[in-house]
């Protein structure tokens, strides 16, 4: 068992120190013999842990916490393609990706591209963001390449998290910031520390709903904004889901914030409407 293994390791360390003639008088020495040590929180010996374990529920995982078979957008040369993660190397912090060409099955001459890429590379983007951009958006002020990835850091206070513009999309950000600071709504969709959100028990499968897709992404966005682990968050996936249901919001130009608010509240209502 784990406790027996820990005890054995502690005893082996004690014997090793005894053979080396090391006195174990101080508290620090005794902790070291147990495989433990006090370290200053701002020490360069500490680094952020990148977990590859399964979270309590799927939708809270960070985009770059890669797993095998994850789908993502990858830039091969000058072209963005949809791809899949084939292998993950946590020691080198790289992922092996393979393109998912639409015509690869129909055309035997089309070869899938495979390549190892650094996890933090700007050649990686969230699935169906860059790969779905059409040529007419190339001159648009809101290309998703630089704007679809959240930025890490610490906010001045919980909830004081910025939202990145995906073009002239400040109407989306202002709406989301207002909803984020509506406490009852936030508690219902984001939950509290250590507890799953209540909305998960009420996901609707009615034809009027999105089968919980918008509710889940809205919940993830709120948790990111209030995690105090990101200076700014990119609502790219939520925008994509909204644009799929309401094409007028699919582009990157300015729109009426009230129209978006009415649709988003209605979509959230239908996603948790079990009546």
mmCIF file of C-alpha atoms in Angstrom:
data_model
loop_
_atom_site.group_PDB
_atom_site.id
_atom_site.type_symbol
_atom_site.label_atom_id
_atom_site.label_comp_id
_atom_site.label_asym_id
_atom_site.label_seq_id
_atom_site.Cartn_x
_atom_site.Cartn_y
_atom_site.Cartn_z
ATOM 1 C CA UNK A 1 0.000 0.000 0.000
ATOM 2 C CA UNK A 2 0.995 3.672 -0.285
ATOM 3 C CA UNK A 3 1.456 4.120 3.480
ATOM 4 C CA UNK A 4 3.763 1.085 3.714
ATOM 5 C CA UNK A 5 5.810 2.357 0.764
ATOM 6 C CA UNK A 6 6.150 5.805 2.376
ATOM 7 C CA UNK A 7 7.277 4.232 5.664
ATOM 8 C CA UNK A 8 9.851 2.089 3.852
ATOM 9 C CA UNK A 9 11.230 5.114 1.987
ATOM 10 C CA UNK A 10 11.501 7.101 5.225
ATOM 11 C CA UNK A 11 13.426 4.263 6.892
ATOM 12 C CA UNK A 12 15.757 3.925 3.910
ATOM 13 C CA UNK A 13 16.493 7.669 4.002
ATOM 14 C CA UNK A 14 17.203 7.519 7.741
ATOM 15 C CA UNK A 15 19.635 4.610 7.249
ATOM 16 C CA UNK A 16 21.320 6.465 4.383
ATOM 17 C CA UNK A 17 21.862 9.564 6.528
ATOM 18 C CA UNK A 18 23.157 7.436 9.407
ATOM 19 C CA UNK A 19 25.731 5.751 7.148
ATOM 20 C CA UNK A 20 26.844 9.168 5.893
ATOM 21 C CA UNK A 21 27.248 10.336 9.503
ATOM 22 C CA UNK A 22 24.711 13.122 9.133
ATOM 23 C CA UNK A 23 23.237 14.398 12.397
ATOM 24 C CA UNK A 24 19.440 14.581 12.292
ATOM 25 C CA UNK A 25 19.054 17.055 15.143
ATOM 26 C CA UNK A 26 17.225 19.963 13.515
ATOM 27 C CA UNK A 27 13.593 19.984 12.427
ATOM 28 C CA UNK A 28 14.663 20.608 8.820
ATOM 29 C CA UNK A 29 16.906 17.515 8.850
ATOM 30 C CA UNK A 30 14.151 15.375 10.297
ATOM 31 C CA UNK A 31 11.700 16.540 7.635
ATOM 32 C CA UNK A 32 14.285 15.873 4.926
ATOM 33 C CA UNK A 33 14.711 12.333 6.215
ATOM 34 C CA UNK A 34 10.969 11.877 5.726
ATOM 35 C CA UNK A 35 11.169 13.162 2.154
ATOM 36 C CA UNK A 36 9.567 16.486 3.094
ATOM 37 C CA UNK A 37 10.834 20.061 3.055
ATOM 38 C CA UNK A 38 9.623 23.626 3.640
ATOM 39 C CA UNK A 39 10.180 25.810 0.529
ATOM 40 C CA UNK A 40 9.524 29.543 0.092
ATOM 41 C CA UNK A 41 6.421 30.059 -2.028
ATOM 42 C CA UNK A 42 8.264 32.383 -4.458
ATOM 43 C CA UNK A 43 11.245 30.028 -4.829
ATOM 44 C CA UNK A 44 12.451 29.247 -8.376
ATOM 45 C CA UNK A 45 12.461 25.591 -7.312
ATOM 46 C CA UNK A 46 8.667 25.570 -7.630
ATOM 47 C CA UNK A 47 6.776 25.389 -10.926
ATOM 48 C CA UNK A 48 3.140 25.030 -11.858
ATOM 49 C CA UNK A 49 1.979 21.411 -11.898
ATOM 50 C CA UNK A 50 0.520 20.312 -15.249
ATOM 51 C CA UNK A 51 -1.914 17.537 -14.385
ATOM 52 C CA UNK A 52 -2.790 14.804 -16.834
ATOM 53 C CA UNK A 53 -5.322 13.224 -14.474
ATOM 54 C CA UNK A 54 -9.040 13.185 -15.077
ATOM 55 C CA UNK A 55 -10.925 16.122 -13.456
ATOM 56 C CA UNK A 56 -14.147 15.630 -11.532
ATOM 57 C CA UNK A 57 -16.150 16.628 -14.610
ATOM 58 C CA UNK A 58 -14.953 17.056 -18.177
ATOM 59 C CA UNK A 59 -15.746 20.649 -19.060
ATOM 60 C CA UNK A 60 -13.435 22.351 -16.536
ATOM 61 C CA UNK A 61 -10.213 21.141 -18.159
ATOM 62 C CA UNK A 62 -7.871 23.790 -19.517
ATOM 63 C CA UNK A 63 -7.363 23.798 -23.298
ATOM 64 C CA UNK A 64 -3.630 23.039 -23.000
ATOM 65 C CA UNK A 65 -4.066 20.227 -20.472
ATOM 66 C CA UNK A 66 -3.770 17.843 -23.409
ATOM 67 C CA UNK A 67 -4.994 14.250 -23.585
ATOM 68 C CA UNK A 68 -4.742 11.651 -26.339
ATOM 69 C CA UNK A 69 -7.590 11.996 -28.880
ATOM 70 C CA UNK A 70 -8.196 15.664 -27.997
ATOM 71 C CA UNK A 71 -9.357 17.662 -31.002
ATOM 72 C CA UNK A 72 -7.768 21.009 -31.777
ATOM 73 C CA UNK A 73 -6.812 23.377 -34.594
ATOM 74 C CA UNK A 74 -3.187 23.301 -35.762
ATOM 75 C CA UNK A 75 -1.305 25.525 -38.199
ATOM 76 C CA UNK A 76 0.673 23.459 -40.714
ATOM 77 C CA UNK A 77 2.716 25.922 -42.739
ATOM 78 C CA UNK A 78 0.314 28.771 -43.551
ATOM 79 C CA UNK A 79 -2.847 26.696 -43.342
ATOM 80 C CA UNK A 80 -4.964 25.973 -40.261
ATOM 81 C CA UNK A 81 -6.331 22.431 -40.082
ATOM 82 C CA UNK A 82 -8.406 20.424 -37.668
ATOM 83 C CA UNK A 83 -6.220 17.841 -35.924
ATOM 84 C CA UNK A 84 -6.104 15.267 -33.158
ATOM 85 C CA UNK A 85 -3.625 14.659 -30.357
ATOM 86 C CA UNK A 86 -1.909 11.293 -30.897
ATOM 87 C CA UNK A 87 0.673 11.372 -28.083
ATOM 88 C CA UNK A 88 1.501 13.613 -25.106
ATOM 89 C CA UNK A 89 5.052 14.031 -23.755
ATOM 90 C CA UNK A 90 4.853 15.776 -20.365
ATOM 91 C CA UNK A 91 8.628 15.666 -19.868
ATOM 92 C CA UNK A 92 9.359 17.588 -23.067
ATOM 93 C CA UNK A 93 6.016 19.496 -22.856
ATOM 94 C CA UNK A 94 5.153 18.579 -26.451
ATOM 95 C CA UNK A 95 2.234 16.921 -28.242
ATOM 96 C CA UNK A 96 2.167 14.782 -31.376
ATOM 97 C CA UNK A 97 -0.694 16.037 -33.548
ATOM 98 C CA UNK A 98 -2.160 14.578 -36.727
ATOM 99 C CA UNK A 99 -4.312 16.518 -39.173
ATOM 100 C CA UNK A 100 -7.886 15.407 -39.747
ATOM 101 C CA UNK A 101 -8.275 16.277 -43.436
ATOM 102 C CA UNK A 102 -11.880 16.209 -44.571
ATOM 103 C CA UNK A 103 -10.987 14.526 -47.869
ATOM 104 C CA UNK A 104 -8.448 12.053 -46.477
ATOM 105 C CA UNK A 105 -10.946 9.156 -46.583
ATOM 106 C CA UNK A 106 -12.374 9.946 -49.992
ATOM 107 C CA UNK A 107 -8.999 10.651 -51.574
ATOM 108 C CA UNK A 108 -6.248 8.061 -51.039
ATOM 109 C CA UNK A 109 -3.648 10.550 -52.281
ATOM 110 C CA UNK A 110 -4.273 12.899 -49.370
ATOM 111 C CA UNK A 111 -1.838 12.236 -46.542
ATOM 112 C CA UNK A 112 -2.465 13.246 -42.952
ATOM 113 C CA UNK A 113 0.255 15.457 -41.475
ATOM 114 C CA UNK A 114 1.899 14.495 -38.167
ATOM 115 C CA UNK A 115 4.230 16.659 -36.095
ATOM 116 C CA UNK A 116 5.512 17.185 -32.533
ATOM 117 C CA UNK A 117 4.666 20.721 -31.336
ATOM 118 C CA UNK A 118 5.386 22.534 -28.073
ATOM 119 C CA UNK A 119 2.303 22.710 -25.843
ATOM 120 C CA UNK A 120 2.568 26.509 -25.492
ATOM 121 C CA UNK A 121 3.038 27.124 -29.235
ATOM 122 C CA UNK A 122 0.776 29.689 -30.928
ATOM 123 C CA UNK A 123 0.344 27.122 -33.704
ATOM 124 C CA UNK A 124 -2.252 25.417 -31.493
ATOM 125 C CA UNK A 125 -5.761 26.808 -31.044
ATOM 126 C CA UNK A 126 -9.057 25.563 -29.703
ATOM 127 C CA UNK A 127 -10.994 23.181 -31.930
ATOM 128 C CA UNK A 128 -13.057 24.715 -34.751
ATOM 129 C CA UNK A 129 -11.857 28.269 -34.205
ATOM 130 C CA UNK A 130 -9.065 29.056 -36.673
ATOM 131 C CA UNK A 131 -9.915 26.174 -39.014
ATOM 132 C CA UNK A 132 -13.408 27.584 -39.601
ATOM 133 C CA UNK A 133 -12.283 31.097 -40.486
ATOM 134 C CA UNK A 134 -13.080 31.932 -44.087
ATOM 135 C CA UNK A 135 -10.873 34.087 -46.377
ATOM 136 C CA UNK A 136 -13.174 37.099 -46.056
ATOM 137 C CA UNK A 137 -12.254 37.286 -42.363
ATOM 138 C CA UNK A 138 -8.521 37.635 -43.034
ATOM 139 C CA UNK A 139 -8.753 41.428 -43.065
ATOM 140 C CA UNK A 140 -11.070 41.474 -40.087
ATOM 141 C CA UNK A 141 -9.737 43.214 -36.952
ATOM 142 C CA UNK A 142 -10.455 40.124 -34.860
ATOM 143 C CA UNK A 143 -8.496 37.111 -36.148
ATOM 144 C CA UNK A 144 -8.847 34.312 -33.611
ATOM 145 C CA UNK A 145 -5.175 33.282 -33.709
ATOM 146 C CA UNK A 146 -3.949 35.744 -31.101
ATOM 147 C CA UNK A 147 -7.252 36.204 -29.320
ATOM 148 C CA UNK A 148 -8.637 32.699 -28.759
ATOM 149 C CA UNK A 149 -6.245 31.682 -25.960
ATOM 150 C CA UNK A 150 -6.757 32.778 -22.359
ATOM 151 C CA UNK A 151 -3.834 34.439 -20.583
ATOM 152 C CA UNK A 152 -2.636 33.140 -17.231
ATOM 153 C CA UNK A 153 -1.960 35.281 -14.189
ATOM 154 C CA UNK A 154 -3.576 36.543 -11.018
ATOM 155 C CA UNK A 155 -6.454 39.032 -10.966
ATOM 156 C CA UNK A 156 -6.494 41.996 -8.542
ATOM 157 C CA UNK A 157 -9.426 40.242 -6.860
ATOM 158 C CA UNK A 158 -11.645 37.238 -7.654
ATOM 159 C CA UNK A 159 -13.872 37.954 -10.647
ATOM 160 C CA UNK A 160 -11.844 40.963 -11.821
ATOM 161 C CA UNK A 161 -10.910 39.055 -14.953
ATOM 162 C CA UNK A 162 -10.789 40.590 -18.411
ATOM 163 C CA UNK A 163 -12.457 39.201 -21.529
ATOM 164 C CA UNK A 164 -10.542 39.329 -24.793
ATOM 165 C CA UNK A 165 -12.141 40.871 -27.847
ATOM 166 C CA UNK A 166 -12.478 38.513 -30.818
ATOM 167 C CA UNK A 167 -12.810 41.477 -33.157
ATOM 168 C CA UNK A 168 -15.428 44.157 -32.558
ATOM 169 C CA UNK A 169 -17.073 41.913 -29.981
ATOM 170 C CA UNK A 170 -17.125 44.184 -26.949
ATOM 171 C CA UNK A 171 -20.928 43.763 -26.970
ATOM 172 C CA UNK A 172 -20.368 40.096 -26.053
ATOM 173 C CA UNK A 173 -17.836 40.892 -23.353
ATOM 174 C CA UNK A 174 -19.956 43.569 -21.678
ATOM 175 C CA UNK A 175 -22.942 41.198 -21.615
ATOM 176 C CA UNK A 176 -20.890 38.368 -20.144
ATOM 177 C CA UNK A 177 -19.341 40.624 -17.498
ATOM 178 C CA UNK A 178 -22.811 41.702 -16.342
ATOM 179 C CA UNK A 179 -24.012 38.091 -16.145
ATOM 180 C CA UNK A 180 -20.799 37.063 -14.376
ATOM 181 C CA UNK A 181 -21.505 39.551 -11.588
ATOM 182 C CA UNK A 182 -25.107 38.394 -11.081
ATOM 183 C CA UNK A 183 -24.436 36.303 -7.985
ATOM 184 C CA UNK A 184 -27.442 33.954 -8.061
ATOM 185 C CA UNK A 185 -26.949 33.195 -11.739
ATOM 186 C CA UNK A 186 -23.212 32.667 -11.265
ATOM 187 C CA UNK A 187 -23.721 30.336 -8.297
ATOM 188 C CA UNK A 188 -26.221 28.220 -10.247
ATOM 189 C CA UNK A 189 -23.965 27.786 -13.285
ATOM 190 C CA UNK A 190 -20.482 27.939 -11.734
ATOM 191 C CA UNK A 191 -21.183 26.266 -8.411
ATOM 192 C CA UNK A 192 -19.096 26.774 -5.305
ATOM 193 C CA UNK A 193 -15.629 25.609 -4.329
ATOM 194 C CA UNK A 194 -15.443 21.819 -4.331
ATOM 195 C CA UNK A 195 -19.031 21.322 -5.498
ATOM 196 C CA UNK A 196 -20.372 20.681 -8.975
ATOM 197 C CA UNK A 197 -22.756 23.351 -10.346
ATOM 198 C CA UNK A 198 -26.473 22.784 -9.790
ATOM 199 C CA UNK A 199 -27.336 23.228 -13.460
ATOM 200 C CA UNK A 200 -25.748 19.832 -14.258
ATOM 201 C CA UNK A 201 -28.777 18.116 -12.690
ATOM 202 C CA UNK A 202 -31.193 19.960 -14.988
ATOM 203 C CA UNK A 203 -29.714 19.601 -18.498
ATOM 204 C CA UNK A 204 -32.547 19.527 -21.025
ATOM 205 C CA UNK A 205 -32.683 17.434 -24.198
ATOM 206 C CA UNK A 206 -35.638 19.238 -25.725
ATOM 207 C CA UNK A 207 -35.500 20.325 -29.396
ATOM 208 C CA UNK A 208 -35.460 23.969 -28.243
ATOM 209 C CA UNK A 209 -32.246 23.467 -26.255
ATOM 210 C CA UNK A 210 -28.645 22.950 -27.317
ATOM 211 C CA UNK A 211 -28.557 19.783 -25.164
ATOM 212 C CA UNK A 212 -26.552 21.699 -22.584
ATOM 213 C CA UNK A 213 -23.692 22.808 -24.846
ATOM 214 C CA UNK A 214 -24.189 26.536 -24.280
ATOM 215 C CA UNK A 215 -24.881 26.021 -20.551
ATOM 216 C CA UNK A 216 -21.690 23.981 -20.124
ATOM 217 C CA UNK A 217 -19.521 26.479 -21.967
ATOM 218 C CA UNK A 218 -21.082 29.387 -20.068
ATOM 219 C CA UNK A 219 -20.350 27.530 -16.819
ATOM 220 C CA UNK A 220 -16.739 26.898 -17.837
ATOM 221 C CA UNK A 221 -16.290 30.561 -18.747
ATOM 222 C CA UNK A 222 -17.611 31.714 -15.352
ATOM 223 C CA UNK A 223 -15.339 29.317 -13.486
ATOM 224 C CA UNK A 224 -12.346 30.517 -15.498
ATOM 225 C CA UNK A 225 -13.214 34.147 -14.748
ATOM 226 C CA UNK A 226 -13.543 33.492 -11.011
ATOM 227 C CA UNK A 227 -10.658 31.040 -10.626
ATOM 228 C CA UNK A 228 -8.169 33.876 -10.015
ATOM 229 C CA UNK A 229 -5.762 31.951 -12.271
ATOM 230 C CA UNK A 230 -6.206 33.970 -15.468
ATOM 231 C CA UNK A 231 -5.760 37.666 -16.163
ATOM 232 C CA UNK A 232 -8.044 37.439 -19.180
ATOM 233 C CA UNK A 233 -10.265 34.819 -20.766
ATOM 234 C CA UNK A 234 -11.178 34.387 -24.429
ATOM 235 C CA UNK A 235 -14.880 33.479 -24.896
ATOM 236 C CA UNK A 236 -14.134 31.982 -28.338
ATOM 237 C CA UNK A 237 -15.943 28.657 -27.853
ATOM 238 C CA UNK A 238 -19.068 30.260 -26.389
ATOM 239 C CA UNK A 239 -19.144 32.738 -29.284
ATOM 240 C CA UNK A 240 -18.825 29.866 -31.758
ATOM 241 C CA UNK A 241 -21.774 27.999 -30.180
ATOM 242 C CA UNK A 242 -23.924 31.134 -30.206
ATOM 243 C CA UNK A 243 -23.021 31.783 -33.849
ATOM 244 C CA UNK A 244 -24.083 28.262 -34.809
ATOM 245 C CA UNK A 245 -27.597 28.930 -33.488
ATOM 246 C CA UNK A 246 -27.802 32.602 -34.433
ATOM 247 C CA UNK A 247 -25.762 33.278 -37.632
ATOM 248 C CA UNK A 248 -25.931 37.056 -37.141
ATOM 249 C CA UNK A 249 -23.477 36.631 -34.266
ATOM 250 C CA UNK A 250 -21.110 34.346 -36.215
ATOM 251 C CA UNK A 251 -18.848 37.123 -37.530
ATOM 252 C CA UNK A 252 -16.592 39.582 -35.728
ATOM 253 C CA UNK A 253 -18.481 42.833 -36.203
ATOM 254 C CA UNK A 254 -20.405 44.926 -33.690
ATOM 255 C CA UNK A 255 -23.971 43.958 -32.758
ATOM 256 C CA UNK A 256 -26.626 45.008 -30.280
ATOM 257 C CA UNK A 257 -25.802 43.850 -26.746
ATOM 258 C CA UNK A 258 -29.474 43.594 -25.753
ATOM 259 C CA UNK A 259 -30.223 41.231 -28.636
ATOM 260 C CA UNK A 260 -27.357 39.002 -27.564
ATOM 261 C CA UNK A 261 -28.458 39.148 -23.914
ATOM 262 C CA UNK A 262 -32.017 38.128 -24.808
ATOM 263 C CA UNK A 263 -30.828 35.183 -26.888
ATOM 264 C CA UNK A 264 -28.217 34.006 -24.362
ATOM 265 C CA UNK A 265 -30.651 34.091 -21.431
ATOM 266 C CA UNK A 266 -33.232 32.239 -23.514
ATOM 267 C CA UNK A 267 -30.644 29.627 -24.568
ATOM 268 C CA UNK A 268 -29.529 29.102 -20.962
ATOM 269 C CA UNK A 269 -33.164 28.799 -19.898
ATOM 270 C CA UNK A 270 -33.908 26.146 -22.520
ATOM 271 C CA UNK A 271 -30.725 24.206 -21.708
ATOM 272 C CA UNK A 272 -31.904 23.725 -18.095
ATOM 273 C CA UNK A 273 -35.668 23.683 -18.678
ATOM 274 C CA UNK A 274 -36.964 20.317 -17.469
ATOM 275 C CA UNK A 275 -40.612 21.344 -17.520
#
